[in-house]
Amino acid sequence: MEQITEKKKVILSCIQPTGTPTLGNYLGALKNWKALEEDFFSYFAVADLHAITVKQEPKELKERILRTYALLMAIGLDPEKSTLFIQSHVPAHSQLAWLLSCSTQFGELSRMTQFKDKSKAHPENINAGLFTYPVLMAADILLYQPDFVPVGEDQRQHLELARDIAGRFNGNYGNVFKIPEAYIGKHGARVMSLANPEKKMSKSDANTNSFISILDEPNIIMKKFKRAVTDSEAKVRYAEGKDGINNLMGIYSCTTGKSFEQIEDEFAGKGYGDFKVAVAESVIAELEPVQQKFKDLMQDRAYLKECYRTGAEKAQRMSARTLAKAQKKMGFIVD
Ligand code: TRP
């Protein structure tokens, strides 16, 4: 007899293949993806088409795409459980993006804060792709009819736009797209810069001591934590005005599962030196299996290829169905 099981909700997220993720990306987002995989029907992709809104060196881009894909597997995502794929392998993303762009207003795209920031930062390359990027992101999402999309603060506005576009399309042509919700996970840590703990940890920071890359060697991780900016109180406690220590406590709490009170007790009477070493060791232990798996995967390119090809096939099946529905509703000849 067939068992009646509740249908799993669908979740989707993507990561750009630009630079190695930081400890902040890991503790704040990627580590949660692994947990989500258990409870949801999930799609995770390397958003390589998004990367070319800024100039890329072709050889480097290729390597980064592969590394980012391997990293998704290294953090524990299972290509048998989830659909793990590379965006450019699935043509429906580009195809739907064009259809959706005709349901998106110039004014809406002009209001995207990321576009405004990026065009200010790179006035020499304000290309059309940089402007229409949120439409491609809407296509990435809407093709898979997800219930939830885990996104960071910086992508909230883009997800909101995807919802607006979907609602407008459905209103104009008939129901095609599910309107997805932002997924607010368990308290994903907001990890701050080690050099300037008032700022978020960022991989594009010019000061490499300010961030931990998830592939940093143990001795580098130790060195960076030892240099982390703290304060002059020399007491491990969570309090306003102690941004550096608060940040280290947040990280330590994430890696060990200990509460702030437990951490304060553990380091009562000890100095920042001891605390920093303990935080660094916990981070090294947390990242060690990820780094090991990453190294192994990068040495087995045939296996990686098998995984991303299978992922592309699965993604292709679902996305082609949604694309055809949208085309049909719009009046294109699909049969
Ligand atoms: N734009 C996202 C970022 O820069 C990456 C991304 C592309 C994405 N498509 C997506 C995230 C779809 C969630 C869903 O981080």
mmCIF file of C-alpha atoms and ligand atoms in Angstrom:
data_model
loop_
_atom_site.group_PDB
_atom_site.id
_atom_site.type_symbol
_atom_site.label_atom_id
_atom_site.label_comp_id
_atom_site.label_asym_id
_atom_site.label_seq_id
_atom_site.Cartn_x
_atom_site.Cartn_y
_atom_site.Cartn_z
ATOM 1 C CA MET A 1 0.000 0.000 0.000
ATOM 2 C CA GLU A 2 1.224 3.385 -0.882
ATOM 3 C CA GLN A 3 1.917 5.628 2.041
ATOM 4 C CA ILE A 4 0.379 9.033 2.051
ATOM 5 C CA THR A 5 3.146 11.519 2.643
ATOM 6 C CA GLU A 6 2.836 15.251 2.812
ATOM 7 C CA LYS A 7 4.204 16.834 -0.316
ATOM 8 C CA LYS A 8 7.478 18.569 0.366
ATOM 9 C CA LYS A 9 7.662 22.304 -0.199
ATOM 10 C CA VAL A 10 10.054 23.539 -2.842
ATOM 11 C CA ILE A 11 13.038 25.754 -2.156
ATOM 12 C CA LEU A 12 15.537 27.344 -4.533
ATOM 13 C CA SER A 13 18.642 29.439 -4.197
ATOM 14 C CA CYS A 14 21.667 30.351 -6.292
ATOM 15 C CA ILE A 15 25.191 31.508 -5.690
ATOM 16 C CA GLN A 16 27.369 33.537 -8.032
ATOM 17 C CA PRO A 17 30.749 32.081 -8.990
ATOM 18 C CA THR A 18 32.632 35.187 -7.955
ATOM 19 C CA GLY A 19 35.413 34.582 -5.456
ATOM 20 C CA THR A 20 35.529 32.060 -2.648
ATOM 21 C CA PRO A 21 32.713 32.458 -0.110
ATOM 22 C CA THR A 22 33.671 33.787 3.319
ATOM 23 C CA LEU A 23 32.997 32.401 6.756
ATOM 24 C CA GLY A 24 30.157 34.941 6.783
ATOM 25 C CA ASN A 25 28.574 33.473 3.650
ATOM 26 C CA TYR A 26 29.033 30.023 5.145
ATOM 27 C CA LEU A 27 27.594 30.591 8.616
ATOM 28 C CA GLY A 28 24.983 33.056 7.377
ATOM 29 C CA ALA A 29 23.637 31.095 4.431
ATOM 30 C CA LEU A 30 25.416 28.083 2.959
ATOM 31 C CA LYS A 31 25.454 26.010 6.123
ATOM 32 C CA ASN A 32 21.680 26.412 6.351
ATOM 33 C CA TRP A 33 21.219 25.160 2.799
ATOM 34 C CA LYS A 34 22.452 21.801 3.947
ATOM 35 C CA ALA A 35 19.778 21.704 6.648
ATOM 36 C CA LEU A 36 17.095 22.803 4.174
ATOM 37 C CA GLU A 37 17.932 19.957 1.844
ATOM 38 C CA GLU A 38 16.487 17.542 4.375
ATOM 39 C CA ASP A 39 13.113 19.231 4.679
ATOM 40 C CA PHE A 40 12.487 20.584 1.197
ATOM 41 C CA PHE A 41 12.509 19.589 -2.399
ATOM 42 C CA SER A 42 15.472 21.729 -3.330
ATOM 43 C CA TYR A 43 17.168 23.371 -6.261
ATOM 44 C CA PHE A 44 20.590 24.980 -5.874
ATOM 45 C CA ALA A 45 22.460 26.533 -8.762
ATOM 46 C CA VAL A 46 25.670 28.287 -9.663
ATOM 47 C CA ALA A 47 24.442 31.544 -11.214
ATOM 48 C CA ASP A 48 27.175 31.826 -13.817
ATOM 49 C CA LEU A 49 25.178 33.960 -16.244
ATOM 50 C CA HIS A 50 24.929 36.584 -13.520
ATOM 51 C CA ALA A 51 28.686 36.797 -13.170
ATOM 52 C CA ILE A 52 29.234 38.415 -16.562
ATOM 53 C CA THR A 53 27.536 41.679 -15.591
ATOM 54 C CA VAL A 54 31.078 42.536 -14.532
ATOM 55 C CA LYS A 55 34.017 41.788 -16.798
ATOM 56 C CA GLN A 56 35.362 38.241 -16.478
ATOM 57 C CA GLU A 57 38.468 36.580 -17.775
ATOM 58 C CA PRO A 58 37.108 33.513 -19.661
ATOM 59 C CA LYS A 59 39.648 30.995 -18.330
ATOM 60 C CA GLU A 60 39.210 32.202 -14.810
ATOM 61 C CA LEU A 61 35.428 32.215 -15.052
ATOM 62 C CA LYS A 62 35.394 28.603 -16.175
ATOM 63 C CA GLU A 63 37.521 27.539 -13.212
ATOM 64 C CA ARG A 64 35.422 29.546 -10.783
ATOM 65 C CA ILE A 65 32.185 28.019 -12.009
ATOM 66 C CA LEU A 66 33.589 24.562 -11.428
ATOM 67 C CA ARG A 67 35.016 25.496 -8.029
ATOM 68 C CA THR A 68 31.725 27.002 -6.933
ATOM 69 C CA TYR A 69 29.863 23.891 -8.016
ATOM 70 C CA ALA A 70 32.356 21.733 -6.114
ATOM 71 C CA LEU A 71 31.917 23.954 -3.072
ATOM 72 C CA LEU A 72 28.174 23.380 -3.052
ATOM 73 C CA MET A 73 28.912 19.687 -2.843
ATOM 74 C CA ALA A 74 31.697 20.217 -0.326
ATOM 75 C CA ILE A 75 29.353 21.951 2.126
ATOM 76 C CA GLY A 76 27.380 18.735 2.054
ATOM 77 C CA LEU A 77 24.671 19.241 -0.533
ATOM 78 C CA ASP A 78 23.810 15.894 -2.019
ATOM 79 C CA PRO A 79 23.272 15.723 -5.788
ATOM 80 C CA GLU A 80 20.967 12.757 -5.240
ATOM 81 C CA LYS A 81 18.694 14.649 -2.857
ATOM 82 C CA SER A 82 18.793 18.106 -4.420
ATOM 83 C CA THR A 83 18.965 19.334 -7.958
ATOM 84 C CA LEU A 84 22.440 20.887 -8.127
ATOM 85 C CA PHE A 85 23.097 22.580 -11.429
ATOM 86 C CA ILE A 86 24.823 25.295 -13.384
ATOM 87 C CA GLN A 87 22.495 28.027 -14.608
ATOM 88 C CA SER A 88 23.911 28.353 -18.135
ATOM 89 C CA HIS A 89 23.328 24.642 -18.761
ATOM 90 C CA VAL A 90 19.609 25.235 -18.653
ATOM 91 C CA PRO A 91 18.505 27.423 -21.574
ATOM 92 C CA ALA A 92 15.070 28.181 -20.107
ATOM 93 C CA HIS A 93 16.675 30.747 -17.775
ATOM 94 C CA SER A 94 17.695 33.021 -20.635
ATOM 95 C CA GLN A 95 14.514 32.299 -22.544
ATOM 96 C CA LEU A 96 12.150 33.141 -19.708
ATOM 97 C CA ALA A 97 14.199 36.213 -18.798
ATOM 98 C CA TRP A 98 13.332 37.778 -22.161
ATOM 99 C CA LEU A 99 9.629 37.051 -21.759
ATOM 100 C CA LEU A 100 9.639 38.489 -18.246
ATOM 101 C CA SER A 101 11.600 41.561 -19.263
ATOM 102 C CA CYS A 102 8.569 42.612 -21.280
ATOM 103 C CA SER A 103 6.536 42.457 -18.061
ATOM 104 C CA THR A 104 9.062 44.568 -16.158
ATOM 105 C CA GLN A 105 9.127 48.342 -16.080
ATOM 106 C CA PHE A 106 12.201 50.465 -16.702
ATOM 107 C CA GLY A 107 11.277 52.414 -13.584
ATOM 108 C CA GLU A 108 11.257 49.311 -11.410
ATOM 109 C CA LEU A 109 14.730 48.296 -12.522
ATOM 110 C CA SER A 110 15.981 51.859 -12.050
ATOM 111 C CA ARG A 111 14.998 51.695 -8.393
ATOM 112 C CA MET A 112 17.135 48.636 -7.598
ATOM 113 C CA THR A 113 19.682 49.793 -5.048
ATOM 114 C CA GLN A 114 22.237 47.225 -6.181
ATOM 115 C CA PHE A 115 22.093 48.614 -9.721
ATOM 116 C CA LYS A 116 22.551 52.137 -8.411
ATOM 117 C CA ASP A 117 25.495 51.100 -6.212
ATOM 118 C CA LYS A 118 27.179 48.999 -8.893
ATOM 119 C CA SER A 119 26.825 51.589 -11.625
ATOM 120 C CA LYS A 120 28.348 54.169 -9.301
ATOM 121 C CA ALA A 121 31.218 51.805 -8.492
ATOM 122 C CA HIS A 122 31.849 50.933 -12.184
ATOM 123 C CA PRO A 123 30.838 53.960 -14.256
ATOM 124 C CA GLU A 124 32.947 52.599 -17.132
ATOM 125 C CA ASN A 125 30.812 49.474 -17.558
ATOM 126 C CA ILE A 126 27.132 50.151 -16.958
ATOM 127 C CA ASN A 127 25.982 47.448 -19.349
ATOM 128 C CA ALA A 128 22.385 46.478 -20.099
ATOM 129 C CA GLY A 129 22.877 43.158 -18.306
ATOM 130 C CA LEU A 130 23.711 44.935 -15.076
ATOM 131 C CA PHE A 131 20.403 46.732 -15.438
ATOM 132 C CA THR A 132 18.253 43.714 -16.365
ATOM 133 C CA TYR A 133 19.986 41.281 -13.987
ATOM 134 C CA PRO A 134 16.997 41.178 -11.591
ATOM 135 C CA VAL A 135 14.829 39.900 -14.455
ATOM 136 C CA LEU A 136 17.195 36.989 -15.025
ATOM 137 C CA MET A 137 17.087 36.332 -11.304
ATOM 138 C CA ALA A 138 13.268 36.369 -11.437
ATOM 139 C CA ALA A 139 13.455 33.771 -14.222
ATOM 140 C CA ASP A 140 15.865 31.619 -12.166
ATOM 141 C CA ILE A 141 13.321 31.571 -9.400
ATOM 142 C CA LEU A 142 9.977 31.407 -11.155
ATOM 143 C CA LEU A 143 10.905 28.530 -13.482
ATOM 144 C CA TYR A 144 10.972 26.117 -10.536
ATOM 145 C CA GLN A 145 7.767 27.249 -8.815
ATOM 146 C CA PRO A 146 9.455 27.385 -5.393
ATOM 147 C CA ASP A 147 7.552 28.089 -2.198
ATOM 148 C CA PHE A 148 10.593 29.667 -0.587
ATOM 149 C CA VAL A 149 13.793 31.415 -1.596
ATOM 150 C CA PRO A 150 16.490 31.831 1.052
ATOM 151 C CA VAL A 151 18.181 35.147 0.299
ATOM 152 C CA GLY A 152 20.354 37.544 2.210
ATOM 153 C CA GLU A 153 19.389 41.140 2.989
ATOM 154 C CA ASP A 154 21.117 42.376 -0.172
ATOM 155 C CA GLN A 155 18.860 40.267 -2.405
ATOM 156 C CA ARG A 156 15.551 41.063 -0.728
ATOM 157 C CA GLN A 157 14.666 43.823 -3.153
ATOM 158 C CA HIS A 158 15.337 41.537 -6.121
ATOM 159 C CA LEU A 159 13.116 38.830 -4.684
ATOM 160 C CA GLU A 160 10.392 41.404 -4.078
ATOM 161 C CA LEU A 161 10.653 42.402 -7.739
ATOM 162 C CA ALA A 162 10.429 38.737 -8.820
ATOM 163 C CA ARG A 163 7.190 38.491 -6.846
ATOM 164 C CA ASP A 164 5.836 41.628 -8.500
ATOM 165 C CA ILE A 165 6.733 40.391 -11.971
ATOM 166 C CA ALA A 166 5.114 37.008 -11.286
ATOM 167 C CA GLY A 167 1.945 38.621 -9.984
ATOM 168 C CA ARG A 168 1.719 40.928 -12.976
ATOM 169 C CA PHE A 169 2.330 38.106 -15.461
ATOM 170 C CA ASN A 170 -0.301 35.916 -13.806
ATOM 171 C CA GLY A 171 -2.736 38.838 -13.856
ATOM 172 C CA ASN A 172 -2.165 39.588 -17.528
ATOM 173 C CA TYR A 173 -1.969 36.102 -18.995
ATOM 174 C CA GLY A 174 -3.369 33.687 -16.418
ATOM 175 C CA ASN A 175 -1.811 31.712 -13.617
ATOM 176 C CA VAL A 176 1.609 30.355 -14.459
ATOM 177 C CA PHE A 177 3.916 31.232 -11.595
ATOM 178 C CA LYS A 178 3.822 30.509 -7.895
ATOM 179 C CA ILE A 179 4.589 33.650 -5.885
ATOM 180 C CA PRO A 180 7.531 32.675 -3.675
ATOM 181 C CA GLU A 181 8.223 33.838 -0.148
ATOM 182 C CA ALA A 182 11.573 34.859 1.272
ATOM 183 C CA TYR A 183 12.850 32.127 3.533
ATOM 184 C CA ILE A 184 13.922 33.420 6.894
ATOM 185 C CA GLY A 185 16.103 30.730 8.349
ATOM 186 C CA LYS A 186 17.118 29.947 11.870
ATOM 187 C CA HIS A 187 19.259 32.761 13.157
ATOM 188 C CA GLY A 188 21.893 32.714 10.444
ATOM 189 C CA ALA A 189 24.805 34.555 11.973
ATOM 190 C CA ARG A 190 25.597 37.976 10.633
ATOM 191 C CA VAL A 191 29.375 37.783 10.624
ATOM 192 C CA MET A 192 31.228 41.077 10.729
ATOM 193 C CA SER A 193 34.649 42.121 9.432
ATOM 194 C CA LEU A 194 37.508 41.092 11.729
ATOM 195 C CA ALA A 195 39.287 44.390 11.065
ATOM 196 C CA ASN A 196 36.295 46.695 11.285
ATOM 197 C CA PRO A 197 33.514 44.902 13.171
ATOM 198 C CA GLU A 198 30.963 47.587 12.381
ATOM 199 C CA LYS A 199 31.013 46.398 8.765
ATOM 200 C CA LYS A 200 29.761 43.096 7.381
ATOM 201 C CA MET A 201 32.476 40.557 6.513
ATOM 202 C CA SER A 202 33.037 40.810 2.764
ATOM 203 C CA LYS A 203 35.175 38.879 0.295
ATOM 204 C CA SER A 204 35.724 42.041 -1.719
ATOM 205 C CA ASP A 205 37.325 43.864 1.214
ATOM 206 C CA ALA A 206 40.779 45.171 0.234
ATOM 207 C CA ASN A 207 42.121 44.122 3.648
ATOM 208 C CA THR A 208 42.379 40.326 3.452
ATOM 209 C CA ASN A 209 42.799 40.110 7.231
ATOM 210 C CA SER A 210 39.229 41.327 7.586
ATOM 211 C CA PHE A 211 37.661 38.134 6.257
ATOM 212 C CA ILE A 212 38.099 34.372 6.484
ATOM 213 C CA SER A 213 37.680 32.569 3.193
ATOM 214 C CA ILE A 214 36.168 29.115 3.664
ATOM 215 C CA LEU A 215 39.228 27.662 1.934
ATOM 216 C CA ASP A 216 41.810 29.477 4.102
ATOM 217 C CA GLU A 217 44.488 27.188 5.546
ATOM 218 C CA PRO A 218 44.323 26.577 9.320
ATOM 219 C CA ASN A 219 47.425 28.679 10.071
ATOM 220 C CA ILE A 220 45.966 31.611 8.114
ATOM 221 C CA ILE A 221 42.665 31.311 9.984
ATOM 222 C CA MET A 222 44.541 31.314 13.307
ATOM 223 C CA LYS A 223 46.605 34.336 12.269
ATOM 224 C CA LYS A 224 43.560 36.325 11.153
ATOM 225 C CA PHE A 225 41.656 35.663 14.381
ATOM 226 C CA LYS A 226 44.673 36.603 16.474
ATOM 227 C CA ARG A 227 44.727 39.941 14.690
ATOM 228 C CA ALA A 228 40.983 40.522 15.029
ATOM 229 C CA VAL A 229 40.075 43.930 16.412
ATOM 230 C CA THR A 230 38.628 43.810 19.941
ATOM 231 C CA ASP A 231 38.464 46.397 22.755
ATOM 232 C CA SER A 232 40.407 47.302 25.863
ATOM 233 C CA GLU A 233 38.067 45.837 28.479
ATOM 234 C CA ALA A 234 39.718 42.407 28.311
ATOM 235 C CA LYS A 235 36.515 40.674 29.384
ATOM 236 C CA VAL A 236 34.649 38.202 27.209
ATOM 237 C CA ARG A 237 31.055 39.395 27.453
ATOM 238 C CA TYR A 238 28.372 40.400 24.999
ATOM 239 C CA ALA A 239 27.612 44.088 25.317
ATOM 240 C CA GLU A 240 26.932 47.203 23.348
ATOM 241 C CA GLY A 241 30.079 48.915 22.118
ATOM 242 C CA LYS A 242 32.020 45.636 22.045
ATOM 243 C CA ASP A 243 31.452 44.916 18.359
ATOM 244 C CA GLY A 244 34.657 42.927 17.891
ATOM 245 C CA ILE A 245 34.033 40.601 20.837
ATOM 246 C CA ASN A 246 30.324 40.353 20.040
ATOM 247 C CA ASN A 247 31.261 39.212 16.555
ATOM 248 C CA LEU A 248 33.698 36.570 17.820
ATOM 249 C CA MET A 249 31.073 35.372 20.287
ATOM 250 C CA GLY A 250 28.537 35.110 17.480
ATOM 251 C CA ILE A 251 30.938 33.031 15.412
ATOM 252 C CA TYR A 252 31.887 30.808 18.359
ATOM 253 C CA SER A 253 28.237 30.331 19.241
ATOM 254 C CA CYS A 254 27.534 29.218 15.658
ATOM 255 C CA THR A 255 30.407 26.755 15.488
ATOM 256 C CA THR A 256 29.942 25.243 18.967
ATOM 257 C CA GLY A 257 26.220 25.653 19.584
ATOM 258 C CA LYS A 258 26.994 27.343 22.938
ATOM 259 C CA SER A 259 24.883 30.240 24.203
ATOM 260 C CA PHE A 260 26.437 33.621 24.995
ATOM 261 C CA GLU A 261 26.086 32.919 28.735
ATOM 262 C CA GLN A 262 27.907 29.630 28.371
ATOM 263 C CA ILE A 263 30.670 31.371 26.435
ATOM 264 C CA GLU A 264 30.969 34.101 29.073
ATOM 265 C CA ASP A 265 31.276 31.402 31.770
ATOM 266 C CA GLU A 266 33.797 29.428 29.769
ATOM 267 C CA PHE A 267 36.095 32.438 29.424
ATOM 268 C CA ALA A 268 35.509 34.083 32.786
ATOM 269 C CA GLY A 269 38.880 35.229 34.103
ATOM 270 C CA LYS A 270 40.614 34.506 30.811
ATOM 271 C CA GLY A 271 41.958 37.028 28.336
ATOM 272 C CA TYR A 272 41.108 37.759 24.722
ATOM 273 C CA GLY A 273 44.168 35.797 23.590
ATOM 274 C CA ASP A 274 42.723 32.511 24.855
ATOM 275 C CA PHE A 275 39.318 33.333 23.482
ATOM 276 C CA LYS A 276 40.639 34.146 20.022
ATOM 277 C CA VAL A 277 42.553 30.869 19.864
ATOM 278 C CA ALA A 278 39.411 28.955 20.863
ATOM 279 C CA VAL A 279 37.318 30.735 18.220
ATOM 280 C CA ALA A 280 39.953 30.086 15.551
ATOM 281 C CA GLU A 281 40.187 26.412 16.516
ATOM 282 C CA SER A 282 36.428 25.992 16.345
ATOM 283 C CA VAL A 283 36.354 27.584 12.892
ATOM 284 C CA ILE A 284 39.246 25.437 11.675
ATOM 285 C CA ALA A 285 37.420 22.319 12.888
ATOM 286 C CA GLU A 286 34.190 23.457 11.265
ATOM 287 C CA LEU A 287 35.816 24.101 7.893
ATOM 288 C CA GLU A 288 38.179 21.140 7.840
ATOM 289 C CA PRO A 289 35.720 18.599 6.385
ATOM 290 C CA VAL A 290 34.476 21.123 3.823
ATOM 291 C CA GLN A 291 38.031 21.843 2.682
ATOM 292 C CA GLN A 292 38.911 18.170 2.504
ATOM 293 C CA LYS A 293 35.852 17.322 0.457
ATOM 294 C CA PHE A 294 36.502 20.275 -1.827
ATOM 295 C CA LYS A 295 40.061 19.090 -2.502
ATOM 296 C CA ASP A 296 38.893 15.555 -3.256
ATOM 297 C CA LEU A 297 36.162 16.750 -5.600
ATOM 298 C CA MET A 298 38.466 19.051 -7.540
ATOM 299 C CA GLN A 299 40.664 16.051 -8.216
ATOM 300 C CA ASP A 300 37.795 14.073 -9.640
ATOM 301 C CA ARG A 301 36.541 16.221 -12.464
ATOM 302 C CA ALA A 302 34.825 13.294 -14.178
ATOM 303 C CA TYR A 303 32.616 12.831 -11.129
ATOM 304 C CA LEU A 304 31.882 16.551 -10.915
ATOM 305 C CA LYS A 305 30.877 16.510 -14.545
ATOM 306 C CA GLU A 306 28.583 13.556 -14.011
ATOM 307 C CA CYS A 307 26.915 15.464 -11.167
ATOM 308 C CA TYR A 308 26.421 18.734 -13.007
ATOM 309 C CA ARG A 309 25.169 16.984 -16.123
ATOM 310 C CA THR A 310 22.601 15.032 -14.109
ATOM 311 C CA GLY A 311 21.638 18.223 -12.287
ATOM 312 C CA ALA A 312 21.161 20.046 -15.586
ATOM 313 C CA GLU A 313 18.900 17.296 -16.882
ATOM 314 C CA LYS A 314 16.695 17.442 -13.805
ATOM 315 C CA ALA A 315 16.545 21.248 -13.904
ATOM 316 C CA GLN A 316 15.853 21.151 -17.626
ATOM 317 C CA ARG A 317 12.802 18.944 -17.155
ATOM 318 C CA MET A 318 11.127 21.212 -14.604
ATOM 319 C CA SER A 319 12.069 24.506 -16.212
ATOM 320 C CA ALA A 320 10.984 23.478 -19.717
ATOM 321 C CA ARG A 321 7.534 22.742 -18.387
ATOM 322 C CA THR A 322 7.120 26.180 -16.800
ATOM 323 C CA LEU A 323 8.596 27.936 -19.816
ATOM 324 C CA ALA A 324 6.190 26.188 -22.189
ATOM 325 C CA LYS A 325 3.243 27.155 -19.974
ATOM 326 C CA ALA A 326 4.303 30.798 -20.027
ATOM 327 C CA GLN A 327 4.863 30.771 -23.795
ATOM 328 C CA LYS A 328 1.496 29.172 -24.432
ATOM 329 C CA LYS A 329 -0.367 31.680 -22.261
ATOM 330 C CA MET A 330 1.357 34.509 -24.063
ATOM 331 C CA GLY A 331 0.258 33.266 -27.457
ATOM 332 C CA PHE A 332 3.373 31.608 -28.784
ATOM 333 C CA ILE A 333 2.992 28.456 -30.821
ATOM 334 C CA VAL A 334 4.376 25.668 -28.670
ATOM 335 C CA ASP A 335 3.156 22.482 -30.299
HETATM 336 N N1 TRP B 1 21.745 37.496 -7.294
HETATM 337 C C1 TRP B 1 22.134 36.565 -6.283
HETATM 338 C C2 TRP B 1 23.396 37.061 -5.575
HETATM 339 O O1 TRP B 1 24.121 37.868 -6.128
HETATM 340 C C3 TRP B 1 22.402 35.220 -6.868
HETATM 341 C C4 TRP B 1 21.187 34.685 -7.512
HETATM 342 C C5 TRP B 1 20.974 34.577 -8.853
HETATM 343 C C6 TRP B 1 20.035 34.172 -6.854
HETATM 344 N N2 TRP B 1 19.762 34.029 -9.086
HETATM 345 C C7 TRP B 1 19.164 33.753 -7.890
HETATM 346 C C8 TRP B 1 19.680 34.020 -5.510
HETATM 347 C C9 TRP B 1 17.936 33.204 -7.578
HETATM 348 C C10 TRP B 1 18.443 33.452 -5.216
HETATM 349 C C11 TRP B 1 17.576 33.052 -6.241
HETATM 350 O O2 TRP B 1 23.678 36.625 -4.494
#
